[in-house]
Amino acid sequence: MTTTQPATAPARASGLVALRRLPVWRRLLTLLALPLILVVIWWVTSDRADSFFYPPLRDILATFGPTWFEGRLTADVVPSLGRLLAGYALAMLIGVGLGTAIGLSSRLRAFLEPVLEFFRAIPPPVMVPILMLFLGIGTGMKVFVIAAGAVWPILLNTVEGVRGVDEVLRDTARTYRLGRLTQLRTLVLRGATPQIVTGARQALSIAIILMVISEMFAAHNGLGFTIVQFQRSFAMPEMWTGIILLGLVGVVLSVLFRIIERPVLFWYHGQRQSHRGGN
């Protein structure tokens, strides 16, 4: 069973540490420099464009407020976020639970691996028409599609994280006769947390994509549904505002993820800093 190794986690952690050492103004400049450059490029190129499908950025920004803050925020954005969080939470529950069981048992891993590899190879959007036959076109289908796609990074990283727990620590826990639940809570899950968090971060971006795709099929509200309706009615500025809003949602969720990640992995980052300091 293959997985994506969290090779970028140490580099990202060291990069964040280096960034925090900079003055506040330099931190803001570092974070906002590229977005501002891209906005300026978009503004200049779109202002000179004569394509109906590529409206000026000033028109898009002028349309943003009336489009989303006059009813659609509660009618479309909130339901989309609710489905996203429900599907993501279900993926976390299944991925961590099943991944822990598989990681602890080589027999269970050998038994389930062919079936898991089969379903992992099926793109979740392909399953949407089939799921509509069994689950209908309601919220349940959309939540299931999100969970079905987001579960794999969490599951696979959890399996490898559990398998990677130091055998010496396992033997020490058995020597001290720690109970199974105590070992699971304080040793297995704690040791696998860095890889679980890596899988959860990857799953978040997948969940956002599947949220939009699931709402494009027989929906009556949501971000994906509204963007498609704008496109079909040739409301190009409004369509672009929806795309921008999706990007902003992704940024906000990424920031929230980092805020939650920091206390969860405080011991891991502290351990790495102590190792670097010792070297």
CSV table of C-alpha atoms in Angstrom, one decimal:
chain,number,residue,atom,x,y,z
A,1,MET,CA,0.0,0.0,0.0
A,2,THR,CA,1.6,3.3,-1.1
A,3,THR,CA,1.3,6.6,0.6
A,4,THR,CA,2.6,10.1,0.4
A,5,GLN,CA,5.5,10.7,2.8
A,6,PRO,CA,5.4,13.9,4.8
A,7,ALA,CA,8.8,15.0,3.4
A,8,THR,CA,7.7,18.6,3.3
A,9,ALA,CA,6.7,18.9,6.9
A,10,PRO,CA,10.2,19.5,8.4
A,11,ALA,CA,11.0,22.0,5.7
A,12,ARG,CA,7.7,23.8,6.2
A,13,ALA,CA,8.3,23.9,10.0
A,14,SER,CA,11.8,25.3,9.6
A,15,GLY,CA,10.5,27.8,7.1
A,16,LEU,CA,7.8,29.0,9.5
A,17,VAL,CA,10.3,29.3,12.3
A,18,ALA,CA,12.6,31.4,10.1
A,19,LEU,CA,9.6,33.5,9.1
A,20,ARG,CA,8.6,34.2,12.7
A,21,ARG,CA,12.0,35.6,13.4
A,22,LEU,CA,11.6,38.4,10.9
A,23,PRO,CA,10.1,41.8,11.9
A,24,VAL,CA,6.3,42.1,11.6
A,25,TRP,CA,6.5,44.4,8.5
A,26,ARG,CA,8.9,42.0,6.7
A,27,ARG,CA,6.6,39.0,7.5
A,28,LEU,CA,3.6,40.8,6.0
A,29,LEU,CA,5.6,41.8,3.0
A,30,THR,CA,6.9,38.3,2.5
A,31,LEU,CA,3.3,36.8,2.8
A,32,LEU,CA,1.6,39.4,0.6
A,33,ALA,CA,4.2,40.2,-2.0
A,34,LEU,CA,3.3,37.5,-4.5
A,35,PRO,CA,-0.5,37.9,-4.1
A,36,LEU,CA,-0.2,41.6,-4.7
A,37,ILE,CA,2.0,41.1,-7.8
A,38,LEU,CA,-0.5,38.6,-9.2
A,39,VAL,CA,-3.4,41.0,-8.6
A,40,VAL,CA,-1.5,43.9,-10.3
A,41,ILE,CA,-0.8,41.6,-13.3
A,42,TRP,CA,-4.4,40.5,-13.5
A,43,TRP,CA,-5.6,44.1,-13.2
A,44,VAL,CA,-3.3,45.3,-16.0
A,45,THR,CA,-3.9,42.4,-18.4
A,46,SER,CA,-7.7,42.3,-17.9
A,47,ASP,CA,-8.0,46.1,-18.3
A,48,ARG,CA,-6.6,45.9,-21.8
A,49,ALA,CA,-8.4,42.7,-22.8
A,50,ASP,CA,-11.4,42.9,-25.1
A,51,SER,CA,-12.7,39.3,-24.4
A,52,PHE,CA,-16.2,38.9,-23.0
A,53,PHE,CA,-15.1,35.9,-21.0
A,54,TYR,CA,-12.2,37.9,-19.4
A,55,PRO,CA,-13.8,41.0,-17.9
A,56,PRO,CA,-11.7,43.7,-16.2
A,57,LEU,CA,-10.7,43.0,-12.6
A,58,ARG,CA,-12.3,46.3,-11.5
A,59,ASP,CA,-15.7,45.1,-12.8
A,60,ILE,CA,-15.3,41.7,-11.0
A,61,LEU,CA,-14.4,43.4,-7.7
A,62,ALA,CA,-17.3,45.9,-8.1
A,63,THR,CA,-19.6,42.9,-8.6
A,64,PHE,CA,-18.3,40.9,-5.7
A,65,GLY,CA,-20.2,42.5,-2.8
A,66,PRO,CA,-23.6,42.7,-4.4
A,67,THR,CA,-23.3,39.1,-5.7
A,68,TRP,CA,-22.4,37.4,-2.4
A,69,PHE,CA,-23.3,39.7,0.5
A,70,GLU,CA,-27.0,40.2,-0.5
A,71,GLY,CA,-28.4,36.8,0.3
A,72,ARG,CA,-26.1,34.3,-1.3
A,73,LEU,CA,-23.8,34.1,1.7
A,74,THR,CA,-26.4,32.3,3.7
A,75,ALA,CA,-28.1,30.6,0.8
A,76,ASP,CA,-25.0,29.2,-0.9
A,77,VAL,CA,-21.8,29.7,1.0
A,78,VAL,CA,-23.0,28.4,4.4
A,79,PRO,CA,-24.6,25.2,3.0
A,80,SER,CA,-21.4,24.5,1.0
A,81,LEU,CA,-19.2,24.9,4.1
A,82,GLY,CA,-21.6,22.7,6.1
A,83,ARG,CA,-21.2,19.9,3.6
A,84,LEU,CA,-17.5,20.4,3.4
A,85,LEU,CA,-17.0,20.2,7.2
A,86,ALA,CA,-19.4,17.2,7.5
A,87,GLY,CA,-17.6,15.2,4.7
A,88,TYR,CA,-14.2,16.2,6.0
A,89,ALA,CA,-15.1,15.1,9.6
A,90,LEU,CA,-16.4,11.8,8.3
A,91,ALA,CA,-13.2,11.3,6.3
A,92,MET,CA,-11.1,12.0,9.4
A,93,LEU,CA,-13.2,9.6,11.5
A,94,ILE,CA,-13.0,6.7,9.0
A,95,GLY,CA,-9.4,7.4,7.9
A,96,VAL,CA,-7.9,7.6,11.4
A,97,GLY,CA,-10.0,4.8,12.8
A,98,LEU,CA,-9.5,2.3,9.9
A,99,GLY,CA,-5.9,3.4,9.3
A,100,THR,CA,-5.0,2.8,12.9
A,101,ALA,CA,-6.5,-0.7,12.8
A,102,ILE,CA,-4.7,-1.6,9.6
A,103,GLY,CA,-1.4,-0.2,10.8
A,104,LEU,CA,-1.6,-2.3,13.9
A,105,SER,CA,-2.5,-5.6,12.2
A,106,SER,CA,-0.4,-7.0,9.3
A,107,ARG,CA,-3.1,-9.6,8.7
A,108,LEU,CA,-5.9,-7.0,8.4
A,109,ARG,CA,-3.6,-5.0,6.1
A,110,ALA,CA,-3.1,-8.0,3.8
A,111,PHE,CA,-6.8,-8.8,3.8
A,112,LEU,CA,-8.0,-5.2,3.0
A,113,GLU,CA,-5.3,-3.9,0.7
A,114,PRO,CA,-6.6,-5.3,-2.6
A,115,VAL,CA,-10.1,-3.8,-1.9
A,116,LEU,CA,-8.7,-0.5,-0.7
A,117,GLU,CA,-6.5,-0.2,-3.7
A,118,PHE,CA,-9.4,-0.9,-6.0
A,119,PHE,CA,-11.6,1.8,-4.5
A,120,ARG,CA,-8.7,4.3,-4.2
A,121,ALA,CA,-8.2,4.0,-8.0
A,122,ILE,CA,-11.8,5.1,-8.7
A,123,PRO,CA,-12.1,9.0,-9.0
A,124,PRO,CA,-14.9,10.1,-6.7
A,125,PRO,CA,-16.5,12.4,-9.3
A,126,VAL,CA,-17.0,9.3,-11.5
A,127,MET,CA,-19.1,7.8,-8.7
A,128,VAL,CA,-21.5,10.9,-8.4
A,129,PRO,CA,-24.1,9.6,-11.0
A,130,ILE,CA,-24.1,6.2,-9.4
A,131,LEU,CA,-24.4,7.6,-5.9
A,132,MET,CA,-27.3,9.8,-7.0
A,133,LEU,CA,-29.2,6.6,-7.8
A,134,PHE,CA,-28.8,5.2,-4.3
A,135,LEU,CA,-28.5,8.4,-2.1
A,136,GLY,CA,-30.6,10.8,-4.2
A,137,ILE,CA,-29.5,14.4,-4.9
A,138,GLY,CA,-29.6,15.7,-1.3
A,139,THR,CA,-27.0,16.7,1.1
A,140,GLY,CA,-26.2,13.1,2.0
A,141,MET,CA,-24.8,12.3,-1.5
A,142,LYS,CA,-22.6,15.4,-1.5
A,143,VAL,CA,-21.2,14.7,2.0
A,144,PHE,CA,-20.5,11.1,1.0
A,145,VAL,CA,-18.7,12.2,-2.2
A,146,ILE,CA,-16.5,14.6,-0.2
A,147,ALA,CA,-15.7,11.9,2.4
A,148,ALA,CA,-15.0,9.2,-0.2
A,149,GLY,CA,-12.3,11.3,-1.9
A,150,ALA,CA,-10.8,13.0,1.2
A,151,VAL,CA,-10.4,9.8,3.2
A,152,TRP,CA,-7.5,8.3,1.3
A,153,PRO,CA,-4.7,10.7,2.2
A,154,ILE,CA,-5.8,10.4,5.8
A,155,LEU,CA,-6.1,6.6,5.7
A,156,LEU,CA,-2.8,5.9,4.0
A,157,ASN,CA,-0.8,8.4,6.1
A,158,THR,CA,-2.3,7.0,9.3
A,159,VAL,CA,-1.4,3.5,8.3
A,160,GLU,CA,2.2,4.5,7.6
A,161,GLY,CA,2.4,6.6,10.8
A,162,VAL,CA,1.2,3.8,13.0
A,163,ARG,CA,3.6,1.3,11.3
A,164,GLY,CA,6.4,3.8,11.8
A,165,VAL,CA,6.1,4.0,15.6
A,166,ASP,CA,9.5,2.9,17.1
A,167,GLU,CA,9.5,-0.8,18.1
A,168,VAL,CA,11.7,0.0,21.1
A,169,LEU,CA,9.0,2.3,22.4
A,170,ARG,CA,6.4,-0.5,21.8
A,171,ASP,CA,8.6,-3.0,23.7
A,172,THR,CA,9.1,-0.5,26.5
A,173,ALA,CA,5.3,0.0,26.8
A,174,ARG,CA,4.7,-3.7,27.0
A,175,THR,CA,7.5,-4.1,29.6
A,176,TYR,CA,5.8,-1.5,31.8
A,177,ARG,CA,2.5,-3.4,31.2
A,178,LEU,CA,0.6,-0.4,29.8
A,179,GLY,CA,-2.9,-1.2,28.8
A,180,ARG,CA,-3.9,-1.4,25.2
A,181,LEU,CA,-5.9,1.8,25.3
A,182,THR,CA,-3.1,3.6,27.1
A,183,GLN,CA,-0.6,2.4,24.5
A,184,LEU,CA,-3.0,3.4,21.7
A,185,ARG,CA,-3.6,6.9,23.1
A,186,THR,CA,-0.1,7.8,24.4
A,187,LEU,CA,2.2,5.9,22.1
A,188,VAL,CA,0.6,4.9,18.8
A,189,LEU,CA,-1.7,7.8,18.0
A,190,ARG,CA,0.8,10.3,19.4
A,191,GLY,CA,3.6,8.9,17.4
A,192,ALA,CA,1.5,8.8,14.2
A,193,THR,CA,0.1,12.3,14.6
A,194,PRO,CA,2.7,14.1,12.4
A,195,GLN,CA,1.7,11.9,9.4
A,196,ILE,CA,-2.0,12.0,10.2
A,197,VAL,CA,-1.8,15.8,10.2
A,198,THR,CA,0.0,15.7,6.8
A,199,GLY,CA,-2.7,13.5,5.4
A,200,ALA,CA,-5.4,15.8,6.9
A,201,ARG,CA,-3.8,18.8,5.2
A,202,GLN,CA,-3.8,17.0,1.8
A,203,ALA,CA,-7.4,15.9,2.3
A,204,LEU,CA,-8.6,19.4,3.0
A,205,SER,CA,-7.8,20.6,-0.5
A,206,ILE,CA,-9.3,17.5,-2.0
A,207,ALA,CA,-12.5,18.0,0.0
A,208,ILE,CA,-12.8,21.6,-1.3
A,209,ILE,CA,-12.6,20.3,-4.9
A,210,LEU,CA,-15.1,17.6,-4.3
A,211,MET,CA,-17.5,20.0,-2.6
A,212,VAL,CA,-17.6,22.1,-5.8
A,213,ILE,CA,-17.9,19.1,-8.1
A,214,SER,CA,-20.7,17.4,-6.0
A,215,GLU,CA,-22.7,20.7,-6.2
A,216,MET,CA,-22.5,20.8,-9.9
A,217,PHE,CA,-24.8,17.7,-10.2
A,218,ALA,CA,-28.5,18.2,-9.6
A,219,ALA,CA,-28.1,20.7,-6.8
A,220,HIS,CA,-30.2,23.8,-6.0
A,221,ASN,CA,-27.7,25.7,-3.9
A,222,GLY,CA,-24.0,25.9,-3.0
A,223,LEU,CA,-20.9,27.5,-4.5
A,224,GLY,CA,-20.4,25.0,-7.3
A,225,PHE,CA,-24.1,25.2,-8.3
A,226,THR,CA,-24.1,29.0,-8.3
A,227,ILE,CA,-20.8,29.3,-10.3
A,228,VAL,CA,-22.2,26.9,-13.0
A,229,GLN,CA,-25.4,29.0,-13.1
A,230,PHE,CA,-23.5,32.2,-13.7
A,231,GLN,CA,-21.5,30.5,-16.4
A,232,ARG,CA,-24.6,29.1,-18.1
A,233,SER,CA,-26.3,32.6,-18.0
A,234,PHE,CA,-23.1,34.3,-19.3
A,235,ALA,CA,-22.7,36.4,-16.2
A,236,MET,CA,-18.9,36.4,-16.4
A,237,PRO,CA,-18.1,38.9,-13.7
A,238,GLU,CA,-20.3,37.1,-11.3
A,239,MET,CA,-18.7,33.7,-12.3
A,240,TRP,CA,-15.3,35.1,-11.6
A,241,THR,CA,-16.4,36.4,-8.2
A,242,GLY,CA,-17.3,32.8,-7.3
A,243,ILE,CA,-13.9,31.5,-8.3
A,244,ILE,CA,-12.2,34.2,-6.2
A,245,LEU,CA,-14.5,33.4,-3.3
A,246,LEU,CA,-13.5,29.7,-3.5
A,247,GLY,CA,-9.8,30.7,-3.4
A,248,LEU,CA,-10.5,32.9,-0.3
A,249,VAL,CA,-12.3,30.0,1.4
A,250,GLY,CA,-9.3,27.8,0.7
A,251,VAL,CA,-7.0,30.4,2.2
A,252,VAL,CA,-9.1,30.8,5.3
A,253,LEU,CA,-9.4,27.1,5.9
A,254,SER,CA,-5.7,26.7,5.5
A,255,VAL,CA,-5.0,29.4,8.1
A,256,LEU,CA,-7.5,27.7,10.5
A,257,PHE,CA,-5.8,24.4,9.9
A,258,ARG,CA,-2.4,25.8,10.8
A,259,ILE,CA,-3.9,27.4,14.0
A,260,ILE,CA,-5.2,24.0,15.0
A,261,GLU,CA,-2.1,22.2,13.9
A,262,ARG,CA,0.2,24.2,16.1
A,263,PRO,CA,-1.1,23.0,19.6
A,264,VAL,CA,-1.6,19.5,18.3
A,265,LEU,CA,2.0,19.1,17.1
A,266,PHE,CA,3.7,21.4,19.7
A,267,TRP,CA,5.7,18.5,21.1
A,268,TYR,CA,6.8,17.5,17.6
A,269,HIS,CA,8.0,20.9,16.6
A,270,GLY,CA,9.7,21.3,20.0
A,271,GLN,CA,11.4,18.0,19.6
A,272,ARG,CA,12.8,18.9,16.2
A,273,GLN,CA,14.0,22.3,17.5
A,274,SER,CA,15.8,20.6,20.3
A,275,HIS,CA,17.4,18.1,17.9
A,276,ARG,CA,18.6,21.0,15.7
A,277,GLY,CA,19.9,22.8,18.7
A,278,GLY,CA,21.8,19.7,19.9
A,279,ASN,CA,23.4,19.3,16.5
